[in-house]
Coordinates of C-alpha atoms and ligand atoms in Angstrom, one line a residue:
M1 CA 39.5 88.0 75.0
H2 CA 42.3 85.6 75.4
K3 CA 42.5 82.6 72.8
K4 CA 41.9 79.6 75.5
I5 CA 44.6 77.4 76.5
I6 CA 44.5 73.9 77.6
I7 CA 47.4 72.5 78.9
G8 CA 48.0 69.0 80.0
N9 CA 50.3 67.9 82.7
W10 CA 51.4 64.2 82.7
K11 CA 53.6 64.6 85.7
M12 CA 55.9 61.6 86.0
N13 CA 53.4 59.4 83.5
P14 CA 53.3 57.3 81.8
L15 CA 55.9 54.6 82.6
T16 CA 57.2 53.9 78.6
L17 CA 57.4 56.1 75.7
K18 CA 55.2 53.7 73.8
E19 CA 52.5 54.6 76.1
A20 CA 53.3 57.8 76.0
E21 CA 53.1 58.0 71.8
K22 CA 49.5 56.3 72.2
L23 CA 48.3 58.9 74.7
F24 CA 49.6 61.6 72.7
N25 CA 48.5 60.1 69.4
D26 CA 45.1 59.3 70.9
A27 CA 44.5 63.0 72.4
A28 CA 46.0 64.1 68.8
K29 CA 43.1 62.3 66.9
G30 CA 40.5 63.6 69.5
V31 CA 40.8 67.4 68.5
S32 CA 41.8 67.2 64.9
A33 CA 38.9 69.6 64.1
V34 CA 39.6 72.0 66.9
K35 CA 40.8 75.1 65.4
K36 CA 40.4 78.2 68.0
T37 CA 42.1 76.5 71.2
E38 CA 45.9 76.4 71.9
I39 CA 46.9 73.1 73.2
V40 CA 49.6 72.3 75.3
I41 CA 50.8 68.6 76.4
C42 CA 53.7 68.7 79.3
P43 CA 55.3 65.2 79.4
P44 CA 58.4 64.0 81.0
F45 CA 61.3 65.2 79.5
L46 CA 62.4 61.9 78.2
Y47 CA 59.6 61.9 76.1
L48 CA 59.7 65.3 74.7
E49 CA 62.0 65.0 71.4
K50 CA 59.9 62.3 70.4
L51 CA 56.9 63.5 70.7
E52 CA 57.6 66.5 69.0
S53 CA 59.0 64.7 66.2
S54 CA 56.0 63.1 65.6
N55 CA 53.9 66.2 66.1
R56 CA 55.8 67.8 63.3
R57 CA 53.4 66.5 61.2
I58 CA 50.2 67.5 63.1
K59 CA 51.5 70.6 64.5
K60 CA 47.9 71.0 66.6
I61 CA 49.7 70.6 70.0
S62 CA 52.8 72.3 71.3
L63 CA 55.2 70.4 73.9
G64 CA 55.7 71.8 77.1
A65 CA 58.4 70.5 79.7
Q66 CA 57.7 70.6 83.6
D67 CA 60.6 72.5 84.7
A68 CA 63.7 74.0 83.3
F69 CA 66.9 75.1 84.8
W70 CA 68.5 78.2 84.3
G71 CA 71.8 79.2 82.2
D72 CA 72.3 77.3 78.6
T73 CA 75.0 75.0 79.9
G74 CA 77.1 74.3 83.1
A75 CA 78.5 72.5 85.9
Y76 CA 74.5 71.6 87.1
T77 CA 74.3 67.6 87.4
G78 CA 70.9 66.3 86.7
E79 CA 69.0 69.4 85.1
V80 CA 68.1 70.8 81.9
S81 CA 68.2 74.0 81.0
A82 CA 65.3 76.2 78.9
E83 CA 67.6 76.7 75.8
M84 CA 68.1 73.0 75.4
L85 CA 64.1 72.4 75.7
Y86 CA 63.8 75.3 73.3
N87 CA 66.5 73.8 70.6
I88 CA 64.5 70.4 70.5
G89 CA 61.0 72.1 69.8
V90 CA 59.8 72.7 73.0
R91 CA 57.6 76.2 73.6
Y92 CA 56.0 75.9 77.0
V93 CA 57.2 75.2 80.6
I94 CA 55.5 74.9 83.7
L95 CA 57.4 76.7 86.4
G96 CA 57.0 76.6 90.2
H97 CA 54.7 73.7 90.4
S98 CA 53.7 73.1 94.0
E99 CA 54.7 69.7 93.6
K100 CA 58.6 70.6 93.0
R101 CA 58.1 73.9 95.3
A102 CA 57.3 71.1 97.7
M103 CA 60.4 68.5 97.6
P104 CA 62.9 68.7 100.2
V105 CA 66.3 70.0 99.5
R106 CA 68.6 72.3 100.4
Q107 CA 67.4 75.7 99.6
S108 CA 70.3 77.9 100.3
L109 CA 71.7 76.3 97.5
D110 CA 69.1 77.7 95.2
I111 CA 69.3 74.4 92.7
G112 CA 67.0 71.4 92.3
G113 CA 63.4 70.9 93.8
G114 CA 62.1 72.4 96.8
E115 CA 61.9 75.5 94.7
T116 CA 61.4 78.9 96.5
N117 CA 60.2 82.0 94.7
G118 CA 63.8 83.3 94.3
I119 CA 64.3 79.7 92.5
V120 CA 61.5 80.2 90.4
N121 CA 61.8 83.7 89.2
K122 CA 65.5 82.5 87.9
K123 CA 64.0 80.2 85.6
M124 CA 61.6 82.9 84.6
K125 CA 63.9 84.7 83.1
S126 CA 66.3 82.1 81.7
S127 CA 63.0 80.5 80.2
L128 CA 61.9 83.9 78.6
A129 CA 65.4 84.6 77.4
A130 CA 65.9 81.1 76.0
G131 CA 62.2 81.9 74.0
L132 CA 60.1 79.6 76.2
R133 CA 56.2 80.6 77.4
P134 CA 56.5 80.3 81.6
I135 CA 53.3 78.5 83.1
L136 CA 53.9 80.1 86.3
C137 CA 52.2 78.1 88.9
I138 CA 50.8 79.9 92.0
G139 CA 48.4 78.7 94.9
E140 CA 48.0 78.3 98.6
S141 CA 48.1 74.5 100.6
A142 CA 44.7 76.1 102.3
R143 CA 42.6 79.0 103.1
D144 CA 42.5 80.4 106.5
A145 CA 39.4 82.4 107.8
N146 CA 41.4 85.4 107.9
H147 CA 41.9 85.3 104.1
G148 CA 45.7 85.3 104.6
Y149 CA 46.3 83.1 101.6
F150 CA 46.0 86.3 99.5
N151 CA 49.0 87.7 101.0
L152 CA 50.8 84.3 99.6
I153 CA 49.4 84.6 96.4
K154 CA 50.6 88.2 96.3
M155 CA 53.7 87.3 97.4
Q156 CA 54.2 84.4 94.9
L157 CA 53.3 86.9 92.1
E158 CA 55.9 89.4 93.3
E159 CA 58.9 87.4 93.9
C160 CA 58.4 85.0 90.9
L161 CA 57.5 88.1 88.5
A162 CA 60.4 90.6 90.3
G163 CA 62.3 92.1 87.4
I164 CA 60.5 90.8 84.2
S165 CA 60.1 93.8 82.0
K166 CA 56.6 94.4 80.3
N167 CA 58.0 93.4 76.8
S168 CA 57.6 89.5 77.6
I169 CA 54.6 89.5 80.1
S170 CA 52.8 88.6 77.2
K171 CA 54.2 85.5 77.0
I172 CA 53.5 84.4 80.7
I173 CA 50.5 82.6 81.7
I174 CA 49.5 82.7 85.2
A175 CA 48.0 79.1 86.4
Y176 CA 46.5 79.5 89.6
E177 CA 46.2 76.2 91.0
P178 CA 45.1 75.4 94.8
I179 CA 46.7 72.8 96.0
W180 CA 43.9 71.7 98.5
A181 CA 42.0 70.9 95.0
I182 CA 45.0 69.3 93.3
S183 CA 43.8 65.6 92.8
S184 CA 47.2 64.1 94.4
T185 CA 46.7 66.2 97.5
P186 CA 45.3 64.0 100.7
G187 CA 41.9 64.4 101.7
R188 CA 41.3 67.2 98.7
Q189 CA 38.5 69.3 98.3
D190 CA 36.8 70.8 95.4
A191 CA 37.3 74.5 94.3
T192 CA 34.6 76.1 92.6
S193 CA 34.2 78.3 90.2
D194 CA 33.4 81.3 92.3
D195 CA 36.9 80.5 93.7
S196 CA 38.7 80.9 90.8
R197 CA 36.8 84.2 89.4
E198 CA 37.5 85.9 92.9
M199 CA 41.2 84.9 92.9
S200 CA 41.6 85.5 89.0
I201 CA 40.1 89.0 89.7
F202 CA 42.9 89.5 92.5
I203 CA 45.7 87.8 90.7
R204 CA 44.4 90.6 87.6
K205 CA 44.9 93.4 90.0
I206 CA 48.2 92.6 91.2
L207 CA 49.3 91.9 87.7
S208 CA 47.9 95.5 86.3
D209 CA 49.5 97.3 89.7
K210 CA 52.7 96.2 88.6
F211 CA 52.6 96.4 84.6
G212 CA 49.9 98.5 84.0
P213 CA 47.6 98.2 81.4
S214 CA 50.0 95.7 79.5
A215 CA 49.0 93.2 82.1
A216 CA 45.8 92.7 80.4
R217 CA 47.9 90.6 77.8
M218 CA 48.5 87.8 80.2
R219 CA 46.4 85.0 80.6
I220 CA 44.9 83.4 83.9
I221 CA 44.1 79.6 83.7
Y222 CA 43.0 77.2 86.7
G223 CA 44.3 74.4 87.6
G224 CA 43.2 71.7 90.7
S225 CA 41.5 68.3 89.7
A226 CA 39.8 70.0 86.7
N227 CA 37.9 67.6 84.3
E228 CA 35.5 67.0 81.2
K229 CA 32.5 67.4 83.7
D230 CA 33.3 70.9 85.5
A231 CA 35.4 72.9 82.7
E232 CA 32.7 74.1 81.1
D233 CA 32.0 75.9 84.3
F234 CA 34.9 77.0 85.1
L235 CA 35.6 78.3 81.6
K236 CA 32.4 80.2 81.7
N237 CA 32.1 81.4 85.1
G238 CA 35.5 80.9 86.9
G239 CA 37.5 84.3 85.4
V240 CA 40.2 82.0 83.4
D241 CA 41.5 81.7 80.0
G242 CA 42.1 77.9 80.3
L243 CA 42.5 75.0 82.1
L244 CA 45.9 73.1 83.5
S245 CA 44.9 69.3 83.8
G246 CA 46.9 66.9 85.3
R247 CA 45.1 63.7 86.2
A248 CA 42.4 64.1 83.4
S249 CA 45.1 64.7 81.0
L250 CA 46.2 60.8 81.4
N251 CA 43.1 59.9 79.9
A252 CA 43.0 61.0 75.6
K253 CA 39.1 61.0 76.0
K254 CA 38.8 63.0 79.1
F255 CA 41.4 65.5 77.6
S256 CA 39.8 66.3 74.5
E257 CA 36.4 66.4 75.9
I258 CA 37.9 69.7 78.0
I259 CA 39.6 71.0 74.6
K260 CA 36.1 70.6 72.9
I261 CA 34.3 72.5 75.7
A262 CA 37.0 75.0 75.7
E263 CA 36.4 75.3 71.9
K264 CA 32.9 75.7 72.3
T265 CA 33.3 78.4 74.9
G266 CA 35.9 80.1 73.3
Ligands
LIG301 P1 45.4 67.6 88.8 O1 46.7 68.3 88.5 O2 44.5 67.9 87.6 O3 45.4 66.0 88.7 O4 44.8 68.2 90.1 C1 47.0 69.6 88.1 C2 48.4 69.9 88.5 O5 48.8 69.6 89.7 O6 48.8 70.6 87.7

């Protein structure tokens, strides 16, 4: 069994560094007794370095970025590379989040938001090369009666993981995030632990077809309005090794509650 991992995706929050420090420190205090569970917080780029330096004393929480560009340096206005992030102490990176995949841009340029699986694949490779652990987000926007969404998940996995060697796959975390369950989706619906378990089995099968037995080393986690009330159900019955939490991670009490639940079920 894998070590449980709880990841907080702060998205574009909070508004000030002061608030970010408070949220981070409160979360760190709330989990001071946690031993077995891995904890990752992914704040906006701007706060990473400051939070990493205050975290050096605590070392309980790993820092993750919400994106990373490929390459190390170059003429890519507005981008931040995986290597730059690694150099300031960041160790994880969320890639292919549905909110980044949805942003409208000129996809033919293969840069910026509006990410295709091809862009995510480039970022996966450069992040791994820089020493970051990618949290690869996949998920369907809706479920159709013919189960076509399974094909979409398969395609996302195959295209985002294309050309990645077996040696590095244990560093990759697959986050299944059905878009219809994410808190910011209008008219969202709750996903159940059954939905999560079924998809986790499907993902596991694709990974083992692709990578063979070493695919067992990869962790699969669930995200989509995960909170302190349903965390236990997802972790016990959802076939996953952890949770990626957005909105609930902006509340230190709720976030540490989720981590304590993971610690108990781990
Ligand atoms: P949510 O966000 O927990 O607010 O639904 C999860 C995510 O989008 O990563």
